[in-house]
Coordinates of C-alpha atoms and ligand atoms in Angstrom, one line a residue:
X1 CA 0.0 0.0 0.0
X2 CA 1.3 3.6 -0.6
X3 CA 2.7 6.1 1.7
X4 CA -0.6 8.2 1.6
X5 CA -3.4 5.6 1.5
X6 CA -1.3 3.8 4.6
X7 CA -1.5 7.2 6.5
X8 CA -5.3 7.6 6.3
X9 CA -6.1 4.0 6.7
X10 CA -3.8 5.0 10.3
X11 CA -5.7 7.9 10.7
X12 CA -8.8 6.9 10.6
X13 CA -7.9 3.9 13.0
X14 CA -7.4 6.8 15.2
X15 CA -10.5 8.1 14.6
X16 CA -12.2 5.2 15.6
X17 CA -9.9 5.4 18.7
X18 CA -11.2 8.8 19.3
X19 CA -8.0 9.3 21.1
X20 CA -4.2 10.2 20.1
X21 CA -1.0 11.1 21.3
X22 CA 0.6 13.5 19.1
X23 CA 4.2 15.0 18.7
X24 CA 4.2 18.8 17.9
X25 CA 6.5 21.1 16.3
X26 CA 6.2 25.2 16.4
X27 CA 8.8 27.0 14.3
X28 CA 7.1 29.8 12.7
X29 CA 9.7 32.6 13.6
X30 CA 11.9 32.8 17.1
X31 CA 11.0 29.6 19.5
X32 CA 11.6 26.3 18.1
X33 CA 8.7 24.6 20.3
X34 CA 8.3 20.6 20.7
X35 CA 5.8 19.2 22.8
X36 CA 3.6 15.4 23.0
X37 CA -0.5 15.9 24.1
X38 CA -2.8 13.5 24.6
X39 CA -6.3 14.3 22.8
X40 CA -5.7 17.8 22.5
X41 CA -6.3 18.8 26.5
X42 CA -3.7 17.2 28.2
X43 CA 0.3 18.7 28.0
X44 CA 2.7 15.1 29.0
X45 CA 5.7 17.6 28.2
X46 CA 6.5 20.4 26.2
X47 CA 9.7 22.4 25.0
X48 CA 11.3 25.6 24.3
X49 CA 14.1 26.9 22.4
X50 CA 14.4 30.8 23.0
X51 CA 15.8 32.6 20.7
X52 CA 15.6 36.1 22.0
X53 CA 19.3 36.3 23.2
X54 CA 20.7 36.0 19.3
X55 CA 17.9 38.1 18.3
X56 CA 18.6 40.9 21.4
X57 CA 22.0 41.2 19.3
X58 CA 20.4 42.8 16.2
X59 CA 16.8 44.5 17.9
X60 CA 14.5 41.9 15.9
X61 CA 14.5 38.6 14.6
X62 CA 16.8 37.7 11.7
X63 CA 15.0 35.2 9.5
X64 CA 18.0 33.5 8.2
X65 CA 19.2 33.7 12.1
X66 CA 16.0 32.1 13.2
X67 CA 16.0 29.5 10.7
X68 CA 19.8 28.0 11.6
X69 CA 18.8 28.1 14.8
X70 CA 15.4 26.0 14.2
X71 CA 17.8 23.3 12.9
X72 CA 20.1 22.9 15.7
X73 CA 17.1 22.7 18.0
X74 CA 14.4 20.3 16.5
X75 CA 16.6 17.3 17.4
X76 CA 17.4 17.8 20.8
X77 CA 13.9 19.1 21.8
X78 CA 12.5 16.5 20.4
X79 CA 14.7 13.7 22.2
X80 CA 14.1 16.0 25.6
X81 CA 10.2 15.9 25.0
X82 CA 9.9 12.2 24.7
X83 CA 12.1 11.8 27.6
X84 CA 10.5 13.9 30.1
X85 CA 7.2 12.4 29.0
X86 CA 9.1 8.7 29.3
X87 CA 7.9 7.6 26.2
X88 CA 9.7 6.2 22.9
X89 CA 8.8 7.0 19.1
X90 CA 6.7 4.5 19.2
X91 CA 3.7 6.4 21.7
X92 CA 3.6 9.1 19.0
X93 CA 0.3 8.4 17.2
X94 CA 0.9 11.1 14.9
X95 CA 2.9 13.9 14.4
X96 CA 2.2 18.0 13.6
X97 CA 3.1 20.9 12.2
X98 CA 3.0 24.6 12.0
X99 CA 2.4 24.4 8.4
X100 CA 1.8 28.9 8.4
X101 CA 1.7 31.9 8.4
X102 CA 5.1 32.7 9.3
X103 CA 8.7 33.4 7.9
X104 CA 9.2 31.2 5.0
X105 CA 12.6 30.1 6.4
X106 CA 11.8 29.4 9.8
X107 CA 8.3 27.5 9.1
X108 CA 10.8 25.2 6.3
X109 CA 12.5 24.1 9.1
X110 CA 9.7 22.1 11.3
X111 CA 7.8 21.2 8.1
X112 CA 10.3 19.8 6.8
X113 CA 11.9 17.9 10.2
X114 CA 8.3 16.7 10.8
X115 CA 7.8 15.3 7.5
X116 CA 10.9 13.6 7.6
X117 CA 10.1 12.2 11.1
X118 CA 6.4 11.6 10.0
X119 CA 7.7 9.3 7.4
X120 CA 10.6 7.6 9.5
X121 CA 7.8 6.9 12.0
X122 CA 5.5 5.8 9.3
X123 CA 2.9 8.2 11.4
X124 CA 0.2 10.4 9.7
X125 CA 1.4 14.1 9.6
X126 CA -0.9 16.8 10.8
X127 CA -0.7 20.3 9.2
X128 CA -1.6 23.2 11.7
X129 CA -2.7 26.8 11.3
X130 CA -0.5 28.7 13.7
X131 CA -3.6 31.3 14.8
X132 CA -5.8 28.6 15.2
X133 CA -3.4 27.3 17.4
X134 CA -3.0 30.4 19.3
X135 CA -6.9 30.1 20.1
X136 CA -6.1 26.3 21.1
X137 CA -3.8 27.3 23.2
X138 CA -6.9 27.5 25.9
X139 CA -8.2 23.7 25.3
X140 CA -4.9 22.7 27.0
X141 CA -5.5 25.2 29.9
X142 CA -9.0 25.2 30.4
X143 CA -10.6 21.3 30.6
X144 CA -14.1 22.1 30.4
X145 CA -13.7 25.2 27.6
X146 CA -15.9 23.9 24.4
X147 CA -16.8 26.1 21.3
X148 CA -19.4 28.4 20.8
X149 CA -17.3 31.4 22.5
X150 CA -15.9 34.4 21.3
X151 CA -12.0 35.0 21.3
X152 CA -9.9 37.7 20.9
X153 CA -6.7 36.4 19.3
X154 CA -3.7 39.5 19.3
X155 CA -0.2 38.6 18.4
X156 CA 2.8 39.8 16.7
X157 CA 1.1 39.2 13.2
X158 CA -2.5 39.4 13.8
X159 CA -5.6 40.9 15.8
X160 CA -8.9 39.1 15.4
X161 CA -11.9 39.0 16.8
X162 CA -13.3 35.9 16.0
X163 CA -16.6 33.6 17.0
X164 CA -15.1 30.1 17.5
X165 CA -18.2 28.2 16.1
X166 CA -17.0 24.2 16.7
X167 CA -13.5 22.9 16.6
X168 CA -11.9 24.3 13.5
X169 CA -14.9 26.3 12.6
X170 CA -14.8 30.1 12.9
X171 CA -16.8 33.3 11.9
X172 CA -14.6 36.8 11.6
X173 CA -16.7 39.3 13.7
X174 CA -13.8 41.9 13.1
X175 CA -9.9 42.8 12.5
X176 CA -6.9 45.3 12.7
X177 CA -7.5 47.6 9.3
X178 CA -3.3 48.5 10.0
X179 CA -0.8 47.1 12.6
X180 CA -1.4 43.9 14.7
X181 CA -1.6 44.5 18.5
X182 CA 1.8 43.3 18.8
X183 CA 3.4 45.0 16.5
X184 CA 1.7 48.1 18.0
X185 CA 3.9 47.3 21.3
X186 CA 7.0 46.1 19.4
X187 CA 7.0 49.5 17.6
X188 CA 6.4 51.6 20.8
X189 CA 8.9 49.9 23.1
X190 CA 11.4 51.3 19.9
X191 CA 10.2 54.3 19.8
X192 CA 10.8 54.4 24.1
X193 CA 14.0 52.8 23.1
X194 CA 13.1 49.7 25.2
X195 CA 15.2 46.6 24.1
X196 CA 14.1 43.1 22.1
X197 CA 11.6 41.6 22.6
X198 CA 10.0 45.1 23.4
X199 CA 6.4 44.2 24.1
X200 CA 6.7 42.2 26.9
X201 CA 9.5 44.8 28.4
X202 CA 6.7 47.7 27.3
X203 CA 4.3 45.6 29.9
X204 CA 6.6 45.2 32.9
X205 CA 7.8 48.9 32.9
X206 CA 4.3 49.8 32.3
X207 CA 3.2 48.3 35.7
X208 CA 4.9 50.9 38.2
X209 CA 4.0 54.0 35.1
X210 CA 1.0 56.1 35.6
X211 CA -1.6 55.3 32.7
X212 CA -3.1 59.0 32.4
X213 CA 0.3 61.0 32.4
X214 CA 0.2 61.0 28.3
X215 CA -2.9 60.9 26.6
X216 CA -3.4 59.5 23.1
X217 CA -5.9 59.6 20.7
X218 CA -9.0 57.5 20.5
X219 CA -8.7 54.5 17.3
X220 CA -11.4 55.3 15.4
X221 CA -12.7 52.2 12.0
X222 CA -15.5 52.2 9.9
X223 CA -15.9 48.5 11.2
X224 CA -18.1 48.4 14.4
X225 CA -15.4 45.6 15.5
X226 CA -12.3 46.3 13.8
X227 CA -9.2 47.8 15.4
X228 CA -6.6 49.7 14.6
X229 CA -3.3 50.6 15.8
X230 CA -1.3 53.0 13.7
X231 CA -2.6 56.2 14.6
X232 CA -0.9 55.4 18.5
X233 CA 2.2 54.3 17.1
X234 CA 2.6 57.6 15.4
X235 CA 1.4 59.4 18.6
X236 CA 4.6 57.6 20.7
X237 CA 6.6 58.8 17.7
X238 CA 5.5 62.1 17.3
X239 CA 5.0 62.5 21.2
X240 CA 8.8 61.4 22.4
X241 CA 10.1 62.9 19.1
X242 CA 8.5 66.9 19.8
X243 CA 9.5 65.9 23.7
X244 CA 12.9 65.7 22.5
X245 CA 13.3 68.4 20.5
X246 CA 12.4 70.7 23.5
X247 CA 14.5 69.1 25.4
X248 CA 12.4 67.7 27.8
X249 CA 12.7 64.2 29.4
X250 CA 10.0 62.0 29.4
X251 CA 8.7 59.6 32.0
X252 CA 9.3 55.9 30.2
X253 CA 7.2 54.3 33.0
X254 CA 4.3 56.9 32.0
X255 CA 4.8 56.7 28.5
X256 CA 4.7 52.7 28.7
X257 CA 1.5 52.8 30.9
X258 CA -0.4 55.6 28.8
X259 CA 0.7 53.7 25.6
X260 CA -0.6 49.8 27.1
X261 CA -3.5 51.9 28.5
X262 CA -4.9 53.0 25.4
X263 CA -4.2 49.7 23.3
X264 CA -5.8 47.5 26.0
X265 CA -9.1 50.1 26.2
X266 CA -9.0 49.7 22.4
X267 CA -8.9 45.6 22.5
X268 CA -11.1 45.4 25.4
X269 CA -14.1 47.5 23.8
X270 CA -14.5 46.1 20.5
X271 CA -14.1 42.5 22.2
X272 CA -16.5 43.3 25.1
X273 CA -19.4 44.8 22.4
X274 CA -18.5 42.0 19.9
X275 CA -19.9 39.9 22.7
X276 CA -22.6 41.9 23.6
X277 CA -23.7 42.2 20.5
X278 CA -23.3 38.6 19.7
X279 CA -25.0 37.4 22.6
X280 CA -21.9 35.0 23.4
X281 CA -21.8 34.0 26.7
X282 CA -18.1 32.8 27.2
X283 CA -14.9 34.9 25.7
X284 CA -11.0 33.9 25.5
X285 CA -7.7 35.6 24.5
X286 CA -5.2 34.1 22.8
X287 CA -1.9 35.1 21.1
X288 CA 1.2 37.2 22.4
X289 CA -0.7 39.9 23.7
X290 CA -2.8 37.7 26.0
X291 CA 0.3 37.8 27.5
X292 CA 0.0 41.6 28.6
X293 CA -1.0 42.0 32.6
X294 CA -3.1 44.6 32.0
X295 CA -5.1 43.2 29.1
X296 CA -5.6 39.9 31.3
X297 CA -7.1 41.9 34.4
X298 CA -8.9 44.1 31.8
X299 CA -10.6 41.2 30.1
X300 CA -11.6 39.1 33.4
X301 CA -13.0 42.5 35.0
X302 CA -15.1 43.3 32.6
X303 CA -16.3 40.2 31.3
X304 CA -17.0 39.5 34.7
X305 CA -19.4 42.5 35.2
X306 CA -21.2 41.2 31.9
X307 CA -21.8 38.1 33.9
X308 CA -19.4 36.2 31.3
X309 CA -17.1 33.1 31.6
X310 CA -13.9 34.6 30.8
X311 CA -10.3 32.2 29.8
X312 CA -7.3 33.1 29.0
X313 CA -4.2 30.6 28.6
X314 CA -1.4 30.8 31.6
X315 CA 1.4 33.2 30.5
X316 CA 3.9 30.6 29.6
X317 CA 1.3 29.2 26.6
X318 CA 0.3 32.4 25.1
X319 CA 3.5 33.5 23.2
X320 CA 4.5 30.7 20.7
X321 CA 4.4 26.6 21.4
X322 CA 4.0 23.8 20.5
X323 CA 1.3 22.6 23.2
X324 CA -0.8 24.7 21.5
X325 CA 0.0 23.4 18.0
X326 CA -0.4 19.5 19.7
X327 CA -4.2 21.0 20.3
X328 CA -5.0 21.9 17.6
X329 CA -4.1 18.7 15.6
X330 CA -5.9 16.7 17.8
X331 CA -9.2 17.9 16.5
X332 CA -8.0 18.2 12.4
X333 CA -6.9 14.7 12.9
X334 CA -10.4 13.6 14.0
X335 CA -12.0 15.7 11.0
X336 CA -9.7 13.3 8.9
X337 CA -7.4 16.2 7.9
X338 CA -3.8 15.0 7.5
X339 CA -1.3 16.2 4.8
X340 CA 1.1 14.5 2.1
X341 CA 4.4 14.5 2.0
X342 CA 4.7 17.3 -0.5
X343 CA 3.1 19.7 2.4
X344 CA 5.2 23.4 2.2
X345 CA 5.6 26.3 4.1
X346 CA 2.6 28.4 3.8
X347 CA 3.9 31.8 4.9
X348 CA 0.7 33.7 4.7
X349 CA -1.9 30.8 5.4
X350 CA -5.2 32.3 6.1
X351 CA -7.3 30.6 8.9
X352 CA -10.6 29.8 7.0
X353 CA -13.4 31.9 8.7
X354 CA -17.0 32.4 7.3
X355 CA -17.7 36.3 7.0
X356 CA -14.7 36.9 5.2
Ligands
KG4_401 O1 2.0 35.0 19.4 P1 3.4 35.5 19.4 O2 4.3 34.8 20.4 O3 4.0 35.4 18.0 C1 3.3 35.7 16.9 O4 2.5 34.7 16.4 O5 3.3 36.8 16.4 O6 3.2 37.0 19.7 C2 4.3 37.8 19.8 C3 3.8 39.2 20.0 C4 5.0 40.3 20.0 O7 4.6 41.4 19.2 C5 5.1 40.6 21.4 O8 5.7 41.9 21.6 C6 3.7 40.5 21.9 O9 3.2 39.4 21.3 N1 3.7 40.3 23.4 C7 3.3 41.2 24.2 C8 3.5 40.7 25.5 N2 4.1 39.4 25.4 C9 4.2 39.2 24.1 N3 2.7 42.4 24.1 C10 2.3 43.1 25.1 N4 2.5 42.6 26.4 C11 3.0 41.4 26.7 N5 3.2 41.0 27.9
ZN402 ZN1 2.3 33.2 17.5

């Protein structure tokens, strides 16, 4: 029998099983992430290879940089993940993939290592959507967390609000019509002169700043839930640059608070009347940004005083992982969805979502 036809007679043994332990692989730009999950919820052990002190060198990620780096790491994270979960090769029902969006270079890297193991293994290969595992990030954290609910999904790349109708299924209430949240932060803490990676430094400073000592102007879209972010990265510009030029100091505490102030009121609003409006009764960050403090006692605040269920991943699963990508998988692979062995890099995968 051939390669492919092999794999979905083995994947739809799986099916059958209804359960699977899957080896995941995350390489989509700086973290080379490698972690096993059993049936998307549980996390038996999971990886990471930072790569923010090479990166710290040059004030951003280097793609050719990342990518090397991606290729020293797959090997040893791997053999680390199946030994803290003390399991062998042959425990690995299947194995996954960021297959997108990305950088082309770095996403290469796992594809092409988990094909390669995929077919050593003789184990169906799972592609994954990196946002969608982003939202999945909160089936590992959260037990009882099923679809319908709404989730606000901000990273470096993108800001969504999106309606997660099942597993895999999703409905675009609304988007950023310039800059992702994260980049918002990455170009501010520049701007403030904060070093790599500057969003999550823009956070911590931002804790012991004072939030009203700068104002900035309000985002304004034409979409009821859309965002947008370039208008306050020009203000930080403008703002430190005319500062400057009069020779007057500014407060980077302040200026870190006011900045996070106004990005979180922005995210917050158009998720919090996206769910009024909606009627959902449960909402979820995911990406990056969930990351930010202020964004997570924001969300849970005011989703509480709505009388909604509120989840956000733990800190340590909202930047980039694999755990995430392991979730993910586990429901494609029960839709059937596996990929070939001529699966590439998709740097600018789209996540399918009706509305759009
Ligand atoms: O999801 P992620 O790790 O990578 C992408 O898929 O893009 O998100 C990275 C982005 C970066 O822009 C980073 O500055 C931002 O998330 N980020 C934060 C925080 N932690 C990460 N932004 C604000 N506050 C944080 N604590
Ligand atoms: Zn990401």
């Amino acid at each position: 029998m051939n390669y492919e036809k092999r794999m979905h007679e083995k994947a739809r043994a799986i099916r059958e099983k209804g359960h699977a332990v899957i080896m995941a692989v995350e390489s989509s730009c700086d973290e080379t992430a490698v972690a096993i999950v059993r049936d998307g919820r549980e996390l038996i052990s999971g990886e990471i290879a930072t790569q923010i002190d090479i990166h710290a060198l040059y004030g951003g990620v280097v793609p050719e940089i990342a990518s090397r780096s991606h290729v020293e790491a797959l090997d040893p994270l791997c053999d680390r993940a199946l030994q803290k979960a003390g399991m062998t090769p042959d425990d690995i029902d299947a194995i996954a993939v960021t297959a997108g969006p990305g950088l082309v270079g770095a996403l290469l890297t796992g594809v092409s290592w988990a094909k390669a193991y995929a077919w050593a293994l003789d184990k169906p290969l799972v592609p994954v959507n990196h946002i969608e595992g982003h939202v999945s990030a909160n089936y590992i954290a959260h037990s009882e967390l099923q679809p319908p609910f709404l989730c606000l999904v901000a990273s470096g790349g993108h800001s969504h609000i999106v309606h997660v109708d099942g597993y895999g299924s999703y409905t675009l209430i609304g988007q950023t019509t310039d800059d992702a949240a994260g980049e918002a932060f990455d170009k501010a803490a520049r701007a403030l002169k904060i070093p790599y990676p500057g969003g999550p430094l823009l956070d911590k400073l931002a804790e012991t700043g004072n939030d009203r000592a700068y104002s900035f102007p309000k985002p304004h879209t034409q979409g009821k839930y859309d965002f947008s972010f370039s208008g306050l990265k020009t203000s930080v510009v403008n703002l430190t640059h005319n500062l400057q030029q009069q020779g007057k100091e500014y407060v980077a505490e302040d200026f870190a608070a006011s900045f996070r102030r106004a990005v979180v009121d922005h995210l917050v609003e158009k998720t919090m009347l996206a769910a009024r409006d909606t009627g959902a009764k449960t909402v979820a960050l995911a990406g990056g940004v969930a990351a930010n403090r202020l964004l997570r006692r924001e969300m849970e605040m005011q989703a509480g005083a709505c009388g909604l269920k509120c989840y956000m991943p733990p800190m340590s699963i909202c930047t980039d992982n694999a755990a995430m990508i392991g979730s993910a998988a586990f429901y494609r692979l029960m839709n059937g969805e596996i990929a070939a062995l001529d699966l590439n890099a998709q740097p600018s995968l789209k996540l399918l979502m009706r509305g759009e």
